[in-house]
Amino acid sequence: MLYIYVIIAFVAGISELFTGTFYLAAVALAALFTAITGLVLPGAVLHWVFLGFCLVLLPAGIWLRHRLAGKAQGLTDFDLGQGVDVIRGPDQNEHYTVRYRGSEWMAVVDDGPAPCAGDRAVIVGKTDNLLHLGVLPRQPSDKESLCPPSSSS
């Protein structure tokens, strides 16, 4: 009888690794605690012990999941405020290609003047893999460089 609860604990624990919820972890712990309890209690009551552990551990798992989910929403995006180099653009969809973290990303300008190739911009937001840029206005002391005509105009 103990082996049944050990198998349930193992299967629920492995399944938990693939789902990412705490519900199967609670069932796995309940089955493991039941198997340990079965060393001192007769096998006839183990089903009730398992039910009791599930009734205690499942609400605890639900509470823990909601608590951790609330903390995860407060995480900041470390990409915001980082500088990027404009490589080319805009294309027909007004998307620019920028270099950030050693690779090329697609970006759109949300704030500031349209950048030229070689300009710097700052990430102000993200939508999936699309960066939203804020371009700082050029200073009058900067060399006045005109953007080459884009292929879309």
Short mmCIF file of N, CA and C in Angstrom, two decimals:
data_model
loop_
_atom_site.label_atom_id
_atom_site.label_comp_id
_atom_site.label_asym_id
_atom_site.label_seq_id
_atom_site.Cartn_x
_atom_site.Cartn_y
_atom_site.Cartn_z
N MET A 1 0.82 -1.20 0.00
CA MET A 1 0.00 0.00 0.00
C MET A 1 0.86 1.26 0.00
N LEU A 2 2.00 1.21 0.69
CA LEU A 2 2.87 2.38 0.74
C LEU A 2 3.44 2.70 -0.63
N TYR A 3 3.69 1.65 -1.41
CA TYR A 3 4.29 1.87 -2.72
C TYR A 3 3.36 2.65 -3.64
N ILE A 4 2.07 2.48 -3.47
CA ILE A 4 1.11 3.23 -4.29
C ILE A 4 1.27 4.73 -4.05
N TYR A 5 1.43 5.12 -2.78
CA TYR A 5 1.57 6.54 -2.47
C TYR A 5 2.94 7.08 -2.88
N VAL A 6 3.95 6.25 -2.84
CA VAL A 6 5.27 6.66 -3.33
C VAL A 6 5.21 6.89 -4.84
N ILE A 7 4.52 6.01 -5.56
CA ILE A 7 4.37 6.17 -7.01
C ILE A 7 3.55 7.42 -7.32
N ILE A 8 2.47 7.64 -6.57
CA ILE A 8 1.66 8.86 -6.77
C ILE A 8 2.52 10.10 -6.53
N ALA A 9 3.33 10.09 -5.48
CA ALA A 9 4.19 11.23 -5.17
C ALA A 9 5.19 11.46 -6.30
N PHE A 10 5.77 10.39 -6.83
CA PHE A 10 6.76 10.52 -7.90
C PHE A 10 6.12 11.06 -9.17
N VAL A 11 5.00 10.48 -9.58
CA VAL A 11 4.33 10.90 -10.81
C VAL A 11 3.83 12.34 -10.69
N ALA A 12 3.22 12.69 -9.57
CA ALA A 12 2.74 14.07 -9.39
C ALA A 12 3.90 15.05 -9.33
N GLY A 13 5.01 14.67 -8.71
CA GLY A 13 6.18 15.54 -8.64
C GLY A 13 6.79 15.78 -10.01
N ILE A 14 6.92 14.73 -10.81
CA ILE A 14 7.45 14.88 -12.16
C ILE A 14 6.49 15.70 -13.02
N SER A 15 5.20 15.46 -12.90
CA SER A 15 4.21 16.23 -13.67
C SER A 15 4.25 17.71 -13.29
N GLU A 16 4.52 17.99 -12.03
CA GLU A 16 4.60 19.38 -11.57
C GLU A 16 5.73 20.13 -12.27
N LEU A 17 6.80 19.44 -12.57
CA LEU A 17 7.92 20.08 -13.26
C LEU A 17 7.52 20.56 -14.65
N PHE A 18 6.56 19.91 -15.28
CA PHE A 18 6.13 20.29 -16.63
C PHE A 18 4.99 21.30 -16.64
N THR A 19 4.24 21.40 -15.55
CA THR A 19 3.10 22.32 -15.54
C THR A 19 3.42 23.67 -14.92
N GLY A 20 4.25 23.71 -13.90
CA GLY A 20 4.61 24.96 -13.27
C GLY A 20 3.59 25.49 -12.29
N THR A 21 2.62 24.69 -11.90
CA THR A 21 1.66 25.10 -10.88
C THR A 21 2.08 24.48 -9.56
N PHE A 22 1.43 24.90 -8.48
CA PHE A 22 1.75 24.31 -7.19
C PHE A 22 0.73 23.25 -6.78
N TYR A 23 -0.26 22.99 -7.62
CA TYR A 23 -1.31 22.05 -7.26
C TYR A 23 -0.78 20.62 -7.23
N LEU A 24 -0.05 20.23 -8.26
CA LEU A 24 0.49 18.88 -8.27
C LEU A 24 1.60 18.71 -7.25
N ALA A 25 2.29 19.78 -6.91
CA ALA A 25 3.28 19.70 -5.84
C ALA A 25 2.60 19.41 -4.51
N ALA A 26 1.43 19.99 -4.29
CA ALA A 26 0.68 19.73 -3.06
C ALA A 26 0.23 18.27 -3.02
N VAL A 27 -0.23 17.74 -4.15
CA VAL A 27 -0.64 16.33 -4.20
C VAL A 27 0.57 15.43 -3.99
N ALA A 28 1.71 15.78 -4.57
CA ALA A 28 2.93 14.99 -4.39
C ALA A 28 3.36 14.98 -2.93
N LEU A 29 3.31 16.14 -2.28
CA LEU A 29 3.66 16.19 -0.86
C LEU A 29 2.67 15.41 -0.01
N ALA A 30 1.39 15.52 -0.33
CA ALA A 30 0.38 14.76 0.42
C ALA A 30 0.62 13.26 0.28
N ALA A 31 0.95 12.80 -0.92
CA ALA A 31 1.22 11.37 -1.12
C ALA A 31 2.49 10.95 -0.39
N LEU A 32 3.50 11.80 -0.40
CA LEU A 32 4.74 11.47 0.31
C LEU A 32 4.51 11.43 1.81
N PHE A 33 3.79 12.40 2.35
CA PHE A 33 3.48 12.40 3.79
C PHE A 33 2.62 11.20 4.16
N THR A 34 1.72 10.80 3.27
CA THR A 34 0.89 9.62 3.52
C THR A 34 1.74 8.37 3.55
N ALA A 35 2.70 8.26 2.64
CA ALA A 35 3.59 7.09 2.64
C ALA A 35 4.41 7.03 3.92
N ILE A 36 4.86 8.17 4.40
CA ILE A 36 5.62 8.20 5.65
C ILE A 36 4.72 7.85 6.82
N THR A 37 3.49 8.39 6.81
CA THR A 37 2.54 8.09 7.87
C THR A 37 2.16 6.61 7.86
N GLY A 38 2.18 6.00 6.68
CA GLY A 38 1.84 4.59 6.57
C GLY A 38 2.82 3.66 7.27
N LEU A 39 3.96 4.17 7.66
CA LEU A 39 4.91 3.35 8.41
C LEU A 39 4.43 3.08 9.83
N VAL A 40 3.55 3.96 10.35
CA VAL A 40 3.07 3.79 11.73
C VAL A 40 1.57 3.50 11.82
N LEU A 41 0.82 3.81 10.78
CA LEU A 41 -0.63 3.57 10.80
C LEU A 41 -0.97 2.40 9.90
N PRO A 42 -2.09 1.73 10.17
CA PRO A 42 -2.50 0.62 9.31
C PRO A 42 -2.93 1.11 7.93
N GLY A 43 -2.83 0.27 6.94
CA GLY A 43 -3.13 0.62 5.56
C GLY A 43 -4.58 0.97 5.32
N ALA A 44 -5.49 0.55 6.17
CA ALA A 44 -6.91 0.80 5.96
C ALA A 44 -7.27 2.28 6.09
N VAL A 45 -6.52 3.04 6.83
CA VAL A 45 -6.84 4.45 7.05
C VAL A 45 -6.01 5.39 6.18
N LEU A 46 -5.12 4.85 5.39
CA LEU A 46 -4.22 5.70 4.61
C LEU A 46 -4.96 6.54 3.57
N HIS A 47 -6.06 6.02 3.03
CA HIS A 47 -6.82 6.81 2.07
C HIS A 47 -7.38 8.07 2.73
N TRP A 48 -7.82 7.96 3.98
CA TRP A 48 -8.34 9.10 4.71
C TRP A 48 -7.22 10.07 5.09
N VAL A 49 -6.06 9.52 5.40
CA VAL A 49 -4.91 10.36 5.70
C VAL A 49 -4.51 11.16 4.45
N PHE A 50 -4.48 10.48 3.30
CA PHE A 50 -4.15 11.16 2.04
C PHE A 50 -5.16 12.26 1.75
N LEU A 51 -6.44 11.98 1.93
CA LEU A 51 -7.47 12.99 1.72
C LEU A 51 -7.27 14.18 2.66
N GLY A 52 -6.95 13.91 3.92
CA GLY A 52 -6.71 14.98 4.88
C GLY A 52 -5.52 15.85 4.50
N PHE A 53 -4.43 15.21 4.10
CA PHE A 53 -3.26 15.98 3.66
C PHE A 53 -3.59 16.81 2.42
N CYS A 54 -4.35 16.26 1.49
CA CYS A 54 -4.74 17.01 0.29
C CYS A 54 -5.60 18.22 0.65
N LEU A 55 -6.53 18.04 1.59
CA LEU A 55 -7.40 19.14 1.99
C LEU A 55 -6.64 20.26 2.68
N VAL A 56 -5.50 19.95 3.27
CA VAL A 56 -4.68 20.98 3.91
C VAL A 56 -3.68 21.58 2.93
N LEU A 57 -3.03 20.74 2.12
CA LEU A 57 -1.94 21.21 1.27
C LEU A 57 -2.42 21.88 -0.03
N LEU A 58 -3.55 21.48 -0.58
CA LEU A 58 -4.03 22.13 -1.79
C LEU A 58 -4.37 23.60 -1.58
N PRO A 59 -5.12 23.97 -0.53
CA PRO A 59 -5.32 25.42 -0.30
C PRO A 59 -4.01 26.16 -0.02
N ALA A 60 -3.07 25.48 0.64
CA ALA A 60 -1.77 26.12 0.88
C ALA A 60 -1.04 26.35 -0.45
N GLY A 61 -1.14 25.40 -1.37
CA GLY A 61 -0.53 25.57 -2.69
C GLY A 61 -1.17 26.68 -3.49
N ILE A 62 -2.50 26.80 -3.40
CA ILE A 62 -3.21 27.87 -4.10
C ILE A 62 -2.79 29.23 -3.53
N TRP A 63 -2.71 29.32 -2.22
CA TRP A 63 -2.29 30.57 -1.58
C TRP A 63 -0.87 30.94 -1.99
N LEU A 64 0.03 29.95 -1.99
CA LEU A 64 1.43 30.21 -2.36
C LEU A 64 1.54 30.66 -3.81
N ARG A 65 0.78 30.03 -4.69
CA ARG A 65 0.85 30.42 -6.10
C ARG A 65 0.37 31.86 -6.29
N HIS A 66 -0.71 32.24 -5.65
CA HIS A 66 -1.22 33.61 -5.80
C HIS A 66 -0.26 34.62 -5.17
N ARG A 67 0.36 34.24 -4.09
CA ARG A 67 1.32 35.13 -3.44
C ARG A 67 2.54 35.36 -4.32
N LEU A 68 3.06 34.30 -4.92
CA LEU A 68 4.22 34.43 -5.80
C LEU A 68 3.86 35.15 -7.09
N ALA A 69 2.66 34.94 -7.61
CA ALA A 69 2.23 35.63 -8.82
C ALA A 69 2.11 37.13 -8.57
N GLY A 70 1.67 37.52 -7.39
CA GLY A 70 1.58 38.94 -7.04
C GLY A 70 2.94 39.59 -6.98
N LYS A 71 3.92 38.88 -6.47
CA LYS A 71 5.28 39.42 -6.40
C LYS A 71 5.90 39.52 -7.79
N ALA A 72 5.58 38.59 -8.68
CA ALA A 72 6.18 38.59 -10.02
C ALA A 72 5.69 39.78 -10.84
N GLN A 73 4.49 40.30 -10.57
CA GLN A 73 3.98 41.43 -11.32
C GLN A 73 4.72 42.71 -11.00
N GLY A 74 5.37 42.77 -9.85
CA GLY A 74 6.09 43.97 -9.45
C GLY A 74 7.51 44.03 -10.00
N LEU A 75 7.94 43.03 -10.77
CA LEU A 75 9.29 43.04 -11.30
C LEU A 75 9.43 44.10 -12.39
N THR A 76 10.56 44.77 -12.38
CA THR A 76 10.79 45.79 -13.39
C THR A 76 11.49 45.17 -14.59
N ASP A 77 11.35 45.82 -15.71
CA ASP A 77 11.99 45.38 -16.94
C ASP A 77 13.35 46.05 -17.02
N PHE A 78 14.41 45.27 -17.01
CA PHE A 78 15.76 45.82 -16.99
C PHE A 78 16.17 46.42 -18.33
N ASP A 79 15.41 46.19 -19.39
CA ASP A 79 15.74 46.77 -20.68
C ASP A 79 15.33 48.24 -20.77
N LEU A 80 14.35 48.65 -19.98
CA LEU A 80 13.88 50.03 -20.05
C LEU A 80 14.98 50.99 -19.64
N GLY A 81 15.16 52.04 -20.44
CA GLY A 81 16.18 53.03 -20.15
C GLY A 81 17.54 52.71 -20.75
N GLN A 82 17.70 51.57 -21.38
CA GLN A 82 18.98 51.20 -21.98
C GLN A 82 19.11 51.84 -23.36
N GLY A 83 20.33 52.15 -23.75
CA GLY A 83 20.60 52.77 -25.03
C GLY A 83 20.74 51.76 -26.15
N VAL A 84 20.34 52.15 -27.34
CA VAL A 84 20.47 51.32 -28.54
C VAL A 84 21.07 52.17 -29.65
N ASP A 85 21.68 51.52 -30.63
CA ASP A 85 22.21 52.19 -31.82
C ASP A 85 21.28 51.90 -32.99
N VAL A 86 20.84 52.95 -33.66
CA VAL A 86 19.98 52.78 -34.84
C VAL A 86 20.87 52.36 -36.01
N ILE A 87 20.52 51.25 -36.64
CA ILE A 87 21.30 50.75 -37.78
C ILE A 87 20.69 51.21 -39.09
N ARG A 88 19.39 51.03 -39.25
CA ARG A 88 18.73 51.45 -40.48
C ARG A 88 17.23 51.61 -40.22
N GLY A 89 16.59 52.24 -41.18
CA GLY A 89 15.15 52.41 -41.09
C GLY A 89 14.77 53.83 -41.44
N PRO A 90 13.54 54.13 -41.52
CA PRO A 90 12.40 53.24 -41.31
C PRO A 90 12.05 52.46 -42.56
N ASP A 91 11.42 51.30 -42.37
CA ASP A 91 10.93 50.54 -43.51
C ASP A 91 9.49 50.96 -43.80
N GLN A 92 8.81 50.22 -44.65
CA GLN A 92 7.44 50.60 -45.02
C GLN A 92 6.47 50.54 -43.84
N ASN A 93 6.81 49.82 -42.77
CA ASN A 93 5.95 49.75 -41.59
C ASN A 93 6.40 50.70 -40.49
N GLU A 94 7.32 51.63 -40.83
CA GLU A 94 7.87 52.56 -39.86
C GLU A 94 8.66 51.84 -38.75
N HIS A 95 9.24 50.69 -39.07
CA HIS A 95 10.08 49.96 -38.11
C HIS A 95 11.54 50.26 -38.41
N TYR A 96 12.30 50.39 -37.36
CA TYR A 96 13.73 50.62 -37.46
C TYR A 96 14.45 49.33 -37.04
N THR A 97 15.67 49.17 -37.49
CA THR A 97 16.53 48.09 -37.01
C THR A 97 17.57 48.72 -36.10
N VAL A 98 17.66 48.21 -34.87
CA VAL A 98 18.60 48.74 -33.89
C VAL A 98 19.50 47.63 -33.38
N ARG A 99 20.66 48.01 -32.87
CA ARG A 99 21.57 47.04 -32.27
C ARG A 99 21.48 47.22 -30.76
N TYR A 100 21.14 46.11 -30.09
CA TYR A 100 21.02 46.11 -28.64
C TYR A 100 21.46 44.75 -28.13
N ARG A 101 22.32 44.73 -27.15
CA ARG A 101 22.86 43.50 -26.55
C ARG A 101 23.51 42.60 -27.59
N GLY A 102 24.17 43.18 -28.55
CA GLY A 102 24.92 42.40 -29.52
C GLY A 102 24.10 41.79 -30.64
N SER A 103 22.83 42.11 -30.73
CA SER A 103 22.02 41.56 -31.83
C SER A 103 21.09 42.65 -32.36
N GLU A 104 20.50 42.36 -33.49
CA GLU A 104 19.61 43.33 -34.13
C GLU A 104 18.17 43.09 -33.69
N TRP A 105 17.48 44.18 -33.39
CA TRP A 105 16.10 44.15 -32.94
C TRP A 105 15.27 45.09 -33.83
N MET A 106 14.00 44.78 -33.95
CA MET A 106 13.07 45.69 -34.62
C MET A 106 12.56 46.67 -33.57
N ALA A 107 12.36 47.92 -34.00
CA ALA A 107 11.93 48.96 -33.06
C ALA A 107 11.03 49.96 -33.76
N VAL A 108 10.23 50.64 -32.96
CA VAL A 108 9.42 51.76 -33.43
C VAL A 108 9.74 52.96 -32.54
N VAL A 109 9.57 54.14 -33.11
CA VAL A 109 9.83 55.36 -32.35
C VAL A 109 8.52 55.82 -31.73
N ASP A 110 8.49 55.94 -30.41
CA ASP A 110 7.32 56.44 -29.71
C ASP A 110 7.45 57.91 -29.34
N ASP A 111 8.69 58.36 -29.12
CA ASP A 111 8.88 59.71 -28.62
C ASP A 111 10.14 60.30 -29.25
N GLY A 112 10.02 61.49 -29.78
CA GLY A 112 11.18 62.19 -30.32
C GLY A 112 11.18 62.20 -31.83
N PRO A 113 12.20 62.84 -32.39
CA PRO A 113 12.30 62.94 -33.85
C PRO A 113 12.69 61.61 -34.47
N ALA A 114 12.46 61.48 -35.75
CA ALA A 114 12.83 60.26 -36.46
C ALA A 114 14.36 60.16 -36.48
N PRO A 115 14.92 59.04 -36.04
CA PRO A 115 16.37 58.92 -35.98
C PRO A 115 16.95 58.54 -37.34
N CYS A 116 18.22 58.81 -37.50
CA CYS A 116 18.98 58.41 -38.68
C CYS A 116 19.87 57.24 -38.28
N ALA A 117 20.39 56.55 -39.27
CA ALA A 117 21.35 55.49 -39.00
C ALA A 117 22.54 56.08 -38.26
N GLY A 118 22.95 55.44 -37.20
CA GLY A 118 24.06 55.91 -36.38
C GLY A 118 23.62 56.69 -35.15
N ASP A 119 22.35 57.09 -35.07
CA ASP A 119 21.86 57.81 -33.90
C ASP A 119 21.70 56.86 -32.72
N ARG A 120 21.66 57.44 -31.53
CA ARG A 120 21.39 56.68 -30.31
C ARG A 120 19.95 56.94 -29.88
N ALA A 121 19.35 55.94 -29.28
CA ALA A 121 17.99 56.08 -28.76
C ALA A 121 17.92 55.32 -27.44
N VAL A 122 16.83 55.50 -26.74
CA VAL A 122 16.63 54.87 -25.43
C VAL A 122 15.36 54.04 -25.49
N ILE A 123 15.40 52.85 -24.89
CA ILE A 123 14.22 51.97 -24.85
C ILE A 123 13.25 52.51 -23.81
N VAL A 124 12.02 52.80 -24.24
CA VAL A 124 10.99 53.29 -23.32
C VAL A 124 9.90 52.26 -23.09
N GLY A 125 9.91 51.17 -23.85
CA GLY A 125 8.91 50.13 -23.67
C GLY A 125 9.20 48.95 -24.58
N LYS A 126 8.46 47.88 -24.37
CA LYS A 126 8.60 46.68 -25.20
C LYS A 126 7.24 46.07 -25.42
N THR A 127 7.04 45.53 -26.61
CA THR A 127 5.88 44.71 -26.92
C THR A 127 6.42 43.45 -27.56
N ASP A 128 6.41 42.36 -26.82
CA ASP A 128 7.02 41.11 -27.26
C ASP A 128 8.48 41.38 -27.64
N ASN A 129 8.86 41.21 -28.91
CA ASN A 129 10.24 41.46 -29.33
C ASN A 129 10.40 42.78 -30.05
N LEU A 130 9.41 43.64 -30.00
CA LEU A 130 9.47 44.95 -30.64
C LEU A 130 9.81 45.99 -29.57
N LEU A 131 10.92 46.70 -29.78
CA LEU A 131 11.33 47.73 -28.84
C LEU A 131 10.65 49.05 -29.19
N HIS A 132 10.25 49.79 -28.18
CA HIS A 132 9.69 51.13 -28.35
C HIS A 132 10.76 52.11 -27.90
N LEU A 133 11.09 53.06 -28.79
CA LEU A 133 12.23 53.94 -28.55
C LEU A 133 11.79 55.36 -28.26
N GLY A 134 12.61 56.01 -27.49
CA GLY A 134 12.53 57.44 -27.30
C GLY A 134 13.83 58.03 -27.83
N VAL A 135 13.74 58.93 -28.77
CA VAL A 135 14.92 59.51 -29.38
C VAL A 135 15.12 60.90 -28.80
N LEU A 136 16.32 61.16 -28.34
CA LEU A 136 16.62 62.48 -27.80
C LEU A 136 16.81 63.47 -28.95
N PRO A 137 16.31 64.67 -28.81
CA PRO A 137 16.49 65.65 -29.88
C PRO A 137 17.97 65.98 -30.05
N ARG A 138 18.37 66.27 -31.27
CA ARG A 138 19.77 66.60 -31.55
C ARG A 138 20.09 67.98 -30.97
N GLN A 139 21.26 68.10 -30.42
CA GLN A 139 21.71 69.37 -29.86
C GLN A 139 22.22 70.27 -30.99
N PRO A 140 22.06 71.57 -30.89
CA PRO A 140 22.55 72.46 -31.94
C PRO A 140 24.07 72.37 -32.12
N SER A 141 24.79 71.99 -31.07
CA SER A 141 26.24 71.91 -31.18
C SER A 141 26.68 70.65 -31.94
N ASP A 142 25.79 69.68 -32.09
CA ASP A 142 26.14 68.47 -32.83
C ASP A 142 26.35 68.80 -34.29
N LYS A 143 27.17 68.00 -34.94
CA LYS A 143 27.31 68.17 -36.39
C LYS A 143 25.96 67.95 -37.03
N GLU A 144 25.58 68.84 -37.86
CA GLU A 144 24.29 68.70 -38.54
C GLU A 144 24.45 67.68 -39.66
N SER A 145 23.85 66.54 -39.45
CA SER A 145 23.93 65.50 -40.49
C SER A 145 22.52 65.19 -40.96
N LEU A 146 22.36 65.25 -42.21
CA LEU A 146 21.05 64.94 -42.77
C LEU A 146 20.97 63.44 -42.99
N CYS A 147 19.80 62.90 -42.71
CA CYS A 147 19.59 61.48 -42.94
C CYS A 147 19.54 61.24 -44.44
N PRO A 148 20.17 60.16 -44.87
CA PRO A 148 20.02 59.82 -46.28
C PRO A 148 18.58 59.46 -46.56
N PRO A 149 18.11 59.71 -47.77
CA PRO A 149 16.72 59.38 -48.06
C PRO A 149 16.47 57.90 -47.86
N SER A 150 15.32 57.60 -47.24
CA SER A 150 15.00 56.19 -47.00
C SER A 150 14.44 55.57 -48.26
N SER A 151 14.50 54.26 -48.30
CA SER A 151 14.02 53.55 -49.48
C SER A 151 12.51 53.56 -49.59
N SER A 152 11.81 53.90 -48.49
CA SER A 152 10.35 53.88 -48.51
C SER A 152 9.77 55.19 -49.03
N SER A 153 10.58 56.25 -49.17
CA SER A 153 10.03 57.53 -49.63
C SER A 153 10.20 57.74 -51.10
#
